[in-house]
PDB file of C-alpha atoms in Angstrom:
ATOM      1  CA  ALA B   1      -1.443   2.423  17.502  1.00  0.00           C
ATOM      2  CA  GLN B   2       0.865   1.208  15.123  1.00  0.00           C
ATOM      3  CA  SER B   3       2.925   4.081  12.974  1.00  0.00           C
ATOM      4  CA  VAL B   4       5.582   4.256  10.281  1.00  0.00           C
ATOM      5  CA  ALA B   5       7.698   7.356   9.206  1.00  0.00           C
ATOM      6  CA  GLN B   6       9.317   7.566   6.285  1.00  0.00           C
ATOM      7  CA  PRO B   7      11.698  10.663   6.688  1.00  0.00           C
ATOM      8  CA  GLU B   8      12.478  11.415   3.130  1.00  0.00           C
ATOM      9  CA  ASP B   9      10.247  12.390   0.622  1.00  0.00           C
ATOM     10  CA  GLN B  10      12.950  12.037  -2.228  1.00  0.00           C
ATOM     11  CA  VAL B  11      16.273  10.240  -2.273  1.00  0.00           C
ATOM     12  CA  ASN B  12      18.639  11.112  -5.055  1.00  0.00           C
ATOM     13  CA  VAL B  13      21.425   8.759  -5.689  1.00  0.00           C
ATOM     14  CA  ALA B  14      24.033   8.329  -8.849  1.00  0.00           C
ATOM     15  CA  GLU B  15      23.806   5.085 -10.700  1.00  0.00           C
ATOM     16  CA  GLY B  16      26.004   2.668  -9.625  1.00  0.00           C
ATOM     17  CA  ASN B  17      26.144   3.800  -6.341  1.00  0.00           C
ATOM     18  CA  PRO B  18      24.662   2.587  -2.998  1.00  0.00           C
ATOM     19  CA  LEU B  19      21.171   3.660  -1.869  1.00  0.00           C
ATOM     20  CA  THR B  20      19.289   3.917   1.001  1.00  0.00           C
ATOM     21  CA  VAL B  21      15.685   4.640   1.551  1.00  0.00           C
ATOM     22  CA  LYS B  22      14.703   5.201   5.641  1.00  0.00           C
ATOM     23  CA  CYS B  23      12.007   3.942   7.598  1.00  0.00           C
ATOM     24  CA  THR B  24      11.322   3.962  11.109  1.00  0.00           C
ATOM     25  CA  TYR B  25       8.167   2.220  12.861  1.00  0.00           C
ATOM     26  CA  SER B  26       6.230   2.373  16.159  1.00  0.00           C
ATOM     27  CA  VAL B  27       4.281  -0.804  17.475  1.00  0.00           C
ATOM     28  CA  SER B  28       3.044  -2.093  20.812  1.00  0.00           C
ATOM     29  CA  GLY B  29       4.106  -5.585  20.412  1.00  0.00           C
ATOM     30  CA  ASN B  30       6.310  -7.455  17.215  1.00  0.00           C
ATOM     31  CA  PRO B  31       6.430  -5.500  13.963  1.00  0.00           C
ATOM     32  CA  TYR B  32       5.713  -7.566  10.822  1.00  0.00           C
ATOM     33  CA  LEU B  33       7.108  -5.120   8.251  1.00  0.00           C
ATOM     34  CA  PHE B  34       7.483  -4.526   4.250  1.00  0.00           C
ATOM     35  CA  TRP B  35       8.630  -2.522   1.633  1.00  0.00           C
ATOM     36  CA  TYR B  36       6.477  -2.134  -1.904  1.00  0.00           C
ATOM     37  CA  VAL B  37       8.137  -0.059  -4.793  1.00  0.00           C
ATOM     38  CA  GLN B  38       5.190   1.765  -7.058  1.00  0.00           C
ATOM     39  CA  TYR B  39       6.501   2.575 -10.516  1.00  0.00           C
ATOM     40  CA  PRO B  40       4.093   5.164 -12.590  1.00  0.00           C
ATOM     41  CA  ASN B  41       0.715   4.311 -13.181  1.00  0.00           C
ATOM     42  CA  ARG B  42       1.205   0.942 -11.482  1.00  0.00           C
ATOM     43  CA  GLY B  43       0.018  -0.634  -8.143  1.00  0.00           C
ATOM     44  CA  LEU B  44       2.460  -1.574  -5.433  1.00  0.00           C
ATOM     45  CA  GLN B  45       4.933  -4.398  -5.682  1.00  0.00           C
ATOM     46  CA  PHE B  46       5.928  -6.016  -2.911  1.00  0.00           C
ATOM     47  CA  LEU B  47      10.010  -5.971  -2.559  1.00  0.00           C
ATOM     48  CA  LEU B  48      10.573  -7.829   0.900  1.00  0.00           C
ATOM     49  CA  LYS B  49       9.713  -8.353   4.433  1.00  0.00           C
ATOM     50  CA  TYR B  50      10.762  -8.980   7.901  1.00  0.00           C
ATOM     51  CA  ILE B  51       8.694 -11.466  10.116  1.00  0.00           C
ATOM     52  CA  THR B  52      11.154 -12.868  12.374  1.00  0.00           C
ATOM     53  CA  GLY B  53      14.761 -14.717  12.656  1.00  0.00           C
ATOM     54  CA  ASP B  54      17.673 -13.079  10.973  1.00  0.00           C
ATOM     55  CA  ASN B  55      17.694  -9.046  10.571  1.00  0.00           C
ATOM     56  CA  LEU B  56      19.094  -8.909   7.090  1.00  0.00           C
ATOM     57  CA  VAL B  57      16.125  -9.712   4.759  1.00  0.00           C
ATOM     58  CA  LYS B  58      16.951  -9.926   1.204  1.00  0.00           C
ATOM     59  CA  GLY B  59      14.385  -9.451  -1.593  1.00  0.00           C
ATOM     60  CA  SER B  60      13.715  -8.668  -5.535  1.00  0.00           C
ATOM     61  CA  TYR B  61      15.692  -6.786  -7.836  1.00  0.00           C
ATOM     62  CA  GLY B  62      18.649  -6.789  -5.208  1.00  0.00           C
ATOM     63  CA  PHE B  63      17.190  -4.881  -2.398  1.00  0.00           C
ATOM     64  CA  GLU B  64      17.571  -5.569   0.929  1.00  0.00           C
ATOM     65  CA  ALA B  65      16.751  -4.472   4.191  1.00  0.00           C
ATOM     66  CA  GLU B  66      17.867  -4.649   7.863  1.00  0.00           C
ATOM     67  CA  PHE B  67      15.987  -4.663  10.799  1.00  0.00           C
ATOM     68  CA  ASN B  68      17.081  -3.038  13.826  1.00  0.00           C
ATOM     69  CA  LYS B  69      14.846  -3.650  16.919  1.00  0.00           C
ATOM     70  CA  SER B  70      16.726  -0.720  19.254  1.00  0.00           C
ATOM     71  CA  GLN B  71      16.595   1.889  16.318  1.00  0.00           C
ATOM     72  CA  THR B  72      12.797   0.853  15.746  1.00  0.00           C
ATOM     73  CA  SER B  73      14.006   1.150  12.088  1.00  0.00           C
ATOM     74  CA  PHE B  74      14.139  -0.999   8.700  1.00  0.00           C
ATOM     75  CA  HIS B  75      16.116   0.608   6.106  1.00  0.00           C
ATOM     76  CA  LEU B  76      16.060  -0.460   2.752  1.00  0.00           C
ATOM     77  CA  LYS B  77      19.398  -0.774   0.537  1.00  0.00           C
ATOM     78  CA  LYS B  78      20.786  -1.741  -2.599  1.00  0.00           C
ATOM     79  CA  PRO B  79      24.418  -1.841  -2.865  1.00  0.00           C
ATOM     80  CA  SER B  80      24.696  -0.589  -6.883  1.00  0.00           C
ATOM     81  CA  ALA B  81      21.386   1.545  -8.008  1.00  0.00           C
ATOM     82  CA  LEU B  82      20.308   1.555 -11.158  1.00  0.00           C
ATOM     83  CA  VAL B  83      18.024   4.214 -12.961  1.00  0.00           C
ATOM     84  CA  SER B  84      15.313   1.377 -13.547  1.00  0.00           C
ATOM     85  CA  ASP B  85      15.224   1.740  -9.568  1.00  0.00           C
ATOM     86  CA  SER B  86      14.055   5.317  -9.883  1.00  0.00           C
ATOM     87  CA  ALA B  87      10.189   4.582  -8.263  1.00  0.00           C
ATOM     88  CA  LEU B  88       8.190   5.324  -5.394  1.00  0.00           C
ATOM     89  CA  TYR B  89       8.772   3.168  -2.270  1.00  0.00           C
ATOM     90  CA  PHE B  90       6.597   2.133   0.694  1.00  0.00           C
ATOM     91  CA  CYS B  91       7.547   0.956   4.125  1.00  0.00           C
ATOM     92  CA  ALA B  92       4.592  -0.781   6.216  1.00  0.00           C
ATOM     93  CA  VAL B  93       3.913  -2.267   9.390  1.00  0.00           C
ATOM     94  CA  ARG B  94       1.781  -4.540  10.737  1.00  0.00           C
ATOM     95  CA  GLU B  95       0.294  -6.082  13.962  1.00  0.00           C
ATOM     96  CA  TRP B  96      -2.466  -7.673  15.327  1.00  0.00           C
ATOM     97  CA  THR B  97      -4.805  -5.114  16.244  1.00  0.00           C
ATOM     98  CA  GLY B  98      -7.937  -6.138  17.914  1.00  0.00           C
ATOM     99  CA  GLY B  99      -8.796  -9.062  15.425  1.00  0.00           C
ATOM    100  CA  SER B 100      -7.847  -7.564  12.159  1.00  0.00           C
ATOM    101  CA  TYR B 101      -4.269  -7.081  10.243  1.00  0.00           C
ATOM    102  CA  ILE B 102      -4.611  -3.818   8.971  1.00  0.00           C
ATOM    103  CA  PRO B 103      -0.909  -2.463   7.487  1.00  0.00           C
ATOM    104  CA  THR B 104      -0.219   1.321   7.916  1.00  0.00           C
ATOM    105  CA  PHE B 105       1.733   2.553   5.350  1.00  0.00           C
ATOM    106  CA  GLY B 106       4.376   5.424   4.764  1.00  0.00           C
ATOM    107  CA  ARG B 107       4.182   8.558   2.973  1.00  0.00           C
ATOM    108  CA  GLY B 108       6.517   7.125   0.382  1.00  0.00           C
ATOM    109  CA  THR B 109      10.064   8.052  -0.837  1.00  0.00           C
ATOM    110  CA  SER B 110      10.382   9.172  -4.104  1.00  0.00           C
ATOM    111  CA  LEU B 111      13.873   7.823  -5.323  1.00  0.00           C
ATOM    112  CA  ILE B 112      15.942   9.174  -8.299  1.00  0.00           C
ATOM    113  CA  VAL B 113      18.713   7.531  -9.760  1.00  0.00           C
ATOM    114  CA  HIS B 114      20.741   9.670 -11.792  1.00  0.00           C
ATOM    115  CA  PRO B 115      22.763   8.263 -14.775  1.00  0.00           C
TER     116      PRO B 115
ATOM    117  CA  GLY M   1      -1.670 -17.174 -12.136  1.00  0.00           C
ATOM    118  CA  ALA M   2      -3.671 -13.864 -12.481  1.00  0.00           C
ATOM    119  CA  GLY M   3      -3.015 -10.694 -10.379  1.00  0.00           C
ATOM    120  CA  VAL M   4      -5.647  -8.702  -8.543  1.00  0.00           C
ATOM    121  CA  SER M   5      -7.338  -6.665 -11.392  1.00  0.00           C
ATOM    122  CA  GLN M   6      -9.376  -3.515 -10.979  1.00  0.00           C
ATOM    123  CA  SER M   7     -11.927  -1.564 -13.468  1.00  0.00           C
ATOM    124  CA  PRO M   8     -11.824   0.706 -14.691  1.00  0.00           C
ATOM    125  CA  SER M   9      -8.765   2.118 -14.809  1.00  0.00           C
ATOM    126  CA  ASN M  10      -9.727   5.445 -14.956  1.00  0.00           C
ATOM    127  CA  LYS M  11     -13.074   6.942 -14.332  1.00  0.00           C
ATOM    128  CA  VAL M  12     -13.860  11.002 -14.911  1.00  0.00           C
ATOM    129  CA  THR M  13     -17.336  12.404 -13.498  1.00  0.00           C
ATOM    130  CA  GLU M  14     -19.474  14.924 -12.458  1.00  0.00           C
ATOM    131  CA  LYS M  15     -19.332  16.201  -9.282  1.00  0.00           C
ATOM    132  CA  GLY M  16     -22.726  14.982  -7.520  1.00  0.00           C
ATOM    133  CA  LYS M  17     -22.983  11.822  -9.685  1.00  0.00           C
ATOM    134  CA  ASP M  18     -22.239   8.336  -8.128  1.00  0.00           C
ATOM    135  CA  VAL M  19     -19.500   6.011  -8.981  1.00  0.00           C
ATOM    136  CA  GLU M  20     -18.441   2.296  -8.453  1.00  0.00           C
ATOM    137  CA  LEU M  21     -15.400   0.537  -8.584  1.00  0.00           C
ATOM    138  CA  ARG M  22     -14.806  -3.178  -8.772  1.00  0.00           C
ATOM    139  CA  CYS M  23     -12.150  -5.110  -7.659  1.00  0.00           C
ATOM    140  CA  ASP M  24     -11.311  -8.829  -8.544  1.00  0.00           C
ATOM    141  CA  PRO M  25      -8.798 -10.191  -6.000  1.00  0.00           C
ATOM    142  CA  ILE M  26      -6.432 -13.047  -6.484  1.00  0.00           C
ATOM    143  CA  SER M  27      -8.721 -16.360  -6.500  1.00  0.00           C
ATOM    144  CA  GLY M  28      -8.451 -18.229  -2.623  1.00  0.00           C
ATOM    145  CA  HIS M  29      -7.229 -14.880  -1.190  1.00  0.00           C
ATOM    146  CA  THR M  30      -9.926 -14.027   1.814  1.00  0.00           C
ATOM    147  CA  ALA M  31      -8.564 -10.658   2.975  1.00  0.00           C
ATOM    148  CA  LEU M  32      -9.203  -7.567   0.707  1.00  0.00           C
ATOM    149  CA  TYR M  33      -8.447  -4.427   1.264  1.00  0.00           C
ATOM    150  CA  TRP M  34      -9.202  -0.834  -0.206  1.00  0.00           C
ATOM    151  CA  TYR M  35      -6.843   2.024   0.187  1.00  0.00           C
ATOM    152  CA  ARG M  36      -6.957   5.618  -1.590  1.00  0.00           C
ATOM    153  CA  GLN M  37      -3.917   7.199  -3.061  1.00  0.00           C
ATOM    154  CA  SER M  38      -3.881  11.089  -3.567  1.00  0.00           C
ATOM    155  CA  LEU M  39      -1.192  12.505  -4.650  1.00  0.00           C
ATOM    156  CA  GLY M  40       2.268  13.620  -2.555  1.00  0.00           C
ATOM    157  CA  GLN M  41      -0.073  11.291   0.185  1.00  0.00           C
ATOM    158  CA  GLY M  42       0.668   7.924   1.146  1.00  0.00           C
ATOM    159  CA  LEU M  43      -2.009   4.927   1.161  1.00  0.00           C
ATOM    160  CA  GLU M  44      -4.792   5.823   3.190  1.00  0.00           C
ATOM    161  CA  PHE M  45      -6.730   2.779   4.416  1.00  0.00           C
ATOM    162  CA  LEU M  46     -10.786   2.539   3.527  1.00  0.00           C
ATOM    163  CA  ILE M  47     -11.833  -0.439   4.494  1.00  0.00           C
ATOM    164  CA  TYR M  48     -11.104  -4.334   4.777  1.00  0.00           C
ATOM    165  CA  PHE M  49     -12.754  -7.511   4.480  1.00  0.00           C
ATOM    166  CA  GLN M  50     -11.671 -10.819   5.580  1.00  0.00           C
ATOM    167  CA  GLY M  51     -13.746 -13.919   4.908  1.00  0.00           C
ATOM    168  CA  ASN M  52     -17.194 -13.739   5.892  1.00  0.00           C
ATOM    169  CA  SER M  53     -16.516 -11.636   9.012  1.00  0.00           C
ATOM    170  CA  ALA M  54     -18.233  -7.876   9.128  1.00  0.00           C
ATOM    171  CA  PRO M  55     -15.765  -5.662   7.213  1.00  0.00           C
ATOM    172  CA  ASP M  56     -13.842  -2.872   9.231  1.00  0.00           C
ATOM    173  CA  LYS M  57     -14.853   0.157   7.804  1.00  0.00           C
ATOM    174  CA  SER M  58     -13.429   2.390  10.213  1.00  0.00           C
ATOM    175  CA  GLY M  59     -10.991   4.059   7.301  1.00  0.00           C
ATOM    176  CA  LEU M  60     -14.196   5.186   5.176  1.00  0.00           C
ATOM    177  CA  PRO M  61     -13.696   9.169   5.208  1.00  0.00           C
ATOM    178  CA  SER M  62     -17.829   9.671   5.351  1.00  0.00           C
ATOM    179  CA  ASP M  63     -20.853   8.082   4.931  1.00  0.00           C
ATOM    180  CA  ARG M  64     -20.810   8.804   1.268  1.00  0.00           C
ATOM    181  CA  PHE M  65     -18.677   5.908   0.707  1.00  0.00           C
ATOM    182  CA  SER M  66     -19.584   2.109   0.961  1.00  0.00           C
ATOM    183  CA  ALA M  67     -18.301  -1.029  -0.137  1.00  0.00           C
ATOM    184  CA  GLU M  68     -19.138  -4.899  -0.720  1.00  0.00           C
ATOM    185  CA  ARG M  69     -17.717  -8.253  -1.050  1.00  0.00           C
ATOM    186  CA  THR M  70     -19.865 -10.736  -2.960  1.00  0.00           C
ATOM    187  CA  GLY M  71     -19.525 -14.313  -2.445  1.00  0.00           C
ATOM    188  CA  GLY M  72     -16.217 -13.431  -0.707  1.00  0.00           C
ATOM    189  CA  SER M  73     -14.219 -12.592  -3.975  1.00  0.00           C
ATOM    190  CA  VAL M  74     -15.267  -9.752  -6.005  1.00  0.00           C
ATOM    191  CA  SER M  75     -15.719  -6.190  -4.088  1.00  0.00           C
ATOM    192  CA  THR M  76     -17.168  -3.045  -5.267  1.00  0.00           C
ATOM    193  CA  LEU M  77     -16.501   0.328  -3.848  1.00  0.00           C
ATOM    194  CA  THR M  78     -19.146   2.831  -4.190  1.00  0.00           C
ATOM    195  CA  ILE M  79     -18.792   6.357  -3.755  1.00  0.00           C
ATOM    196  CA  GLN M  80     -22.254   8.322  -3.594  1.00  0.00           C
ATOM    197  CA  ARG M  81     -22.931  12.112  -4.568  1.00  0.00           C
ATOM    198  CA  THR M  82     -18.901  12.412  -5.438  1.00  0.00           C
ATOM    199  CA  GLN M  83     -17.183  15.521  -4.516  1.00  0.00           C
ATOM    200  CA  GLN M  84     -13.488  17.362  -6.105  1.00  0.00           C
ATOM    201  CA  GLU M  85     -11.891  16.349  -3.114  1.00  0.00           C
ATOM    202  CA  ASP M  86     -12.557  12.550  -3.865  1.00  0.00           C
ATOM    203  CA  SER M  87     -10.663  12.786  -7.007  1.00  0.00           C
ATOM    204  CA  ALA M  88      -7.656  10.207  -6.054  1.00  0.00           C
ATOM    205  CA  VAL M  89      -6.145   6.265  -6.843  1.00  0.00           C
ATOM    206  CA  TYR M  90      -8.266   3.969  -5.472  1.00  0.00           C
ATOM    207  CA  LEU M  91      -6.119   0.606  -5.283  1.00  0.00           C
ATOM    208  CA  CYS M  92      -7.432  -2.553  -4.253  1.00  0.00           C
ATOM    209  CA  ALA M  93      -5.226  -5.646  -2.674  1.00  0.00           C
ATOM    210  CA  SER M  94      -5.685  -8.961  -1.423  1.00  0.00           C
ATOM    211  CA  SER M  95      -3.889 -11.439   0.858  1.00  0.00           C
ATOM    212  CA  SER M  96      -3.927 -14.583   2.441  1.00  0.00           C
ATOM    213  CA  ALA M  97      -5.538 -14.325   5.775  1.00  0.00           C
ATOM    214  CA  GLY M  98      -2.530 -14.201   8.460  1.00  0.00           C
ATOM    215  CA  ALA M  99      -0.772 -11.043   9.735  1.00  0.00           C
ATOM    216  CA  THR M 100       2.751 -12.040   8.025  1.00  0.00           C
ATOM    217  CA  ASP M 101       1.136 -12.863   4.502  1.00  0.00           C
ATOM    218  CA  THR M 102       2.084 -10.480   1.445  1.00  0.00           C
ATOM    219  CA  GLN M 103      -0.597  -8.027  -0.210  1.00  0.00           C
ATOM    220  CA  TYR M 104      -0.918  -7.952  -3.904  1.00  0.00           C
ATOM    221  CA  PHE M 105      -1.936  -4.793  -5.111  1.00  0.00           C
ATOM    222  CA  GLY M 106      -4.370  -4.062  -8.400  1.00  0.00           C
ATOM    223  CA  PRO M 107      -3.295  -1.277 -10.520  1.00  0.00           C
ATOM    224  CA  GLY M 108      -5.754   0.846  -9.232  1.00  0.00           C
ATOM    225  CA  THR M 109      -8.431   3.091 -10.444  1.00  0.00           C
ATOM    226  CA  ARG M 110      -7.738   6.798 -11.013  1.00  0.00           C
ATOM    227  CA  LEU M 111     -10.789   8.701 -10.374  1.00  0.00           C
ATOM    228  CA  THR M 112     -11.528  12.518 -11.138  1.00  0.00           C
ATOM    229  CA  VAL M 113     -14.023  14.776 -10.045  1.00  0.00           C
ATOM    230  CA  LEU M 114     -15.034  17.497 -12.137  1.00  0.00           C
TER     231      LEU M 114
END
């Protein structure tokens, strides 16, 4: 069965510093990996995804993520954090399971960027 | 174009009452998902519709929960005899059919059971 873990409930970073939000996964086949962001009282918004190809994926708002197969990780990164990046971030993994494509989401990581 | 919409945005009900939550997916999206998000928890999968196939109901927590999707478009999630533990934000998402396709989420319905 597929699973995903976000080991940090909260990440604190100062504005202008680089940020990393961690995600590890477990699948039996090839993973399809996604990052979403949720701002207060809003639904989830897509940031980026890894399907195949280049391990470094670039997405919206200057975010990027690196797929590492050996470490089964897909950490979200940004070179310079903004206060407006403060939000809840979800990692999700997806694989074919018996005829349906149901993704599994992590518990979410709250990112707080301090001015 | 229009995104996924959900109604109502907020619903307050009394314990034991039935509620209906509505989701309008993006036009042309054949896949539709319902999730529940409780405070401090991740997204809990509830049910998945794909085209005309039988829905995957494996995530429904009890038989008080049901959902239907009419005409391959609008979906309604029904919770019968609501309990306080049903209080949560209910999110709907839609996507194209493939496993690599992005899910697009609605703003959610915040359900409060008194």
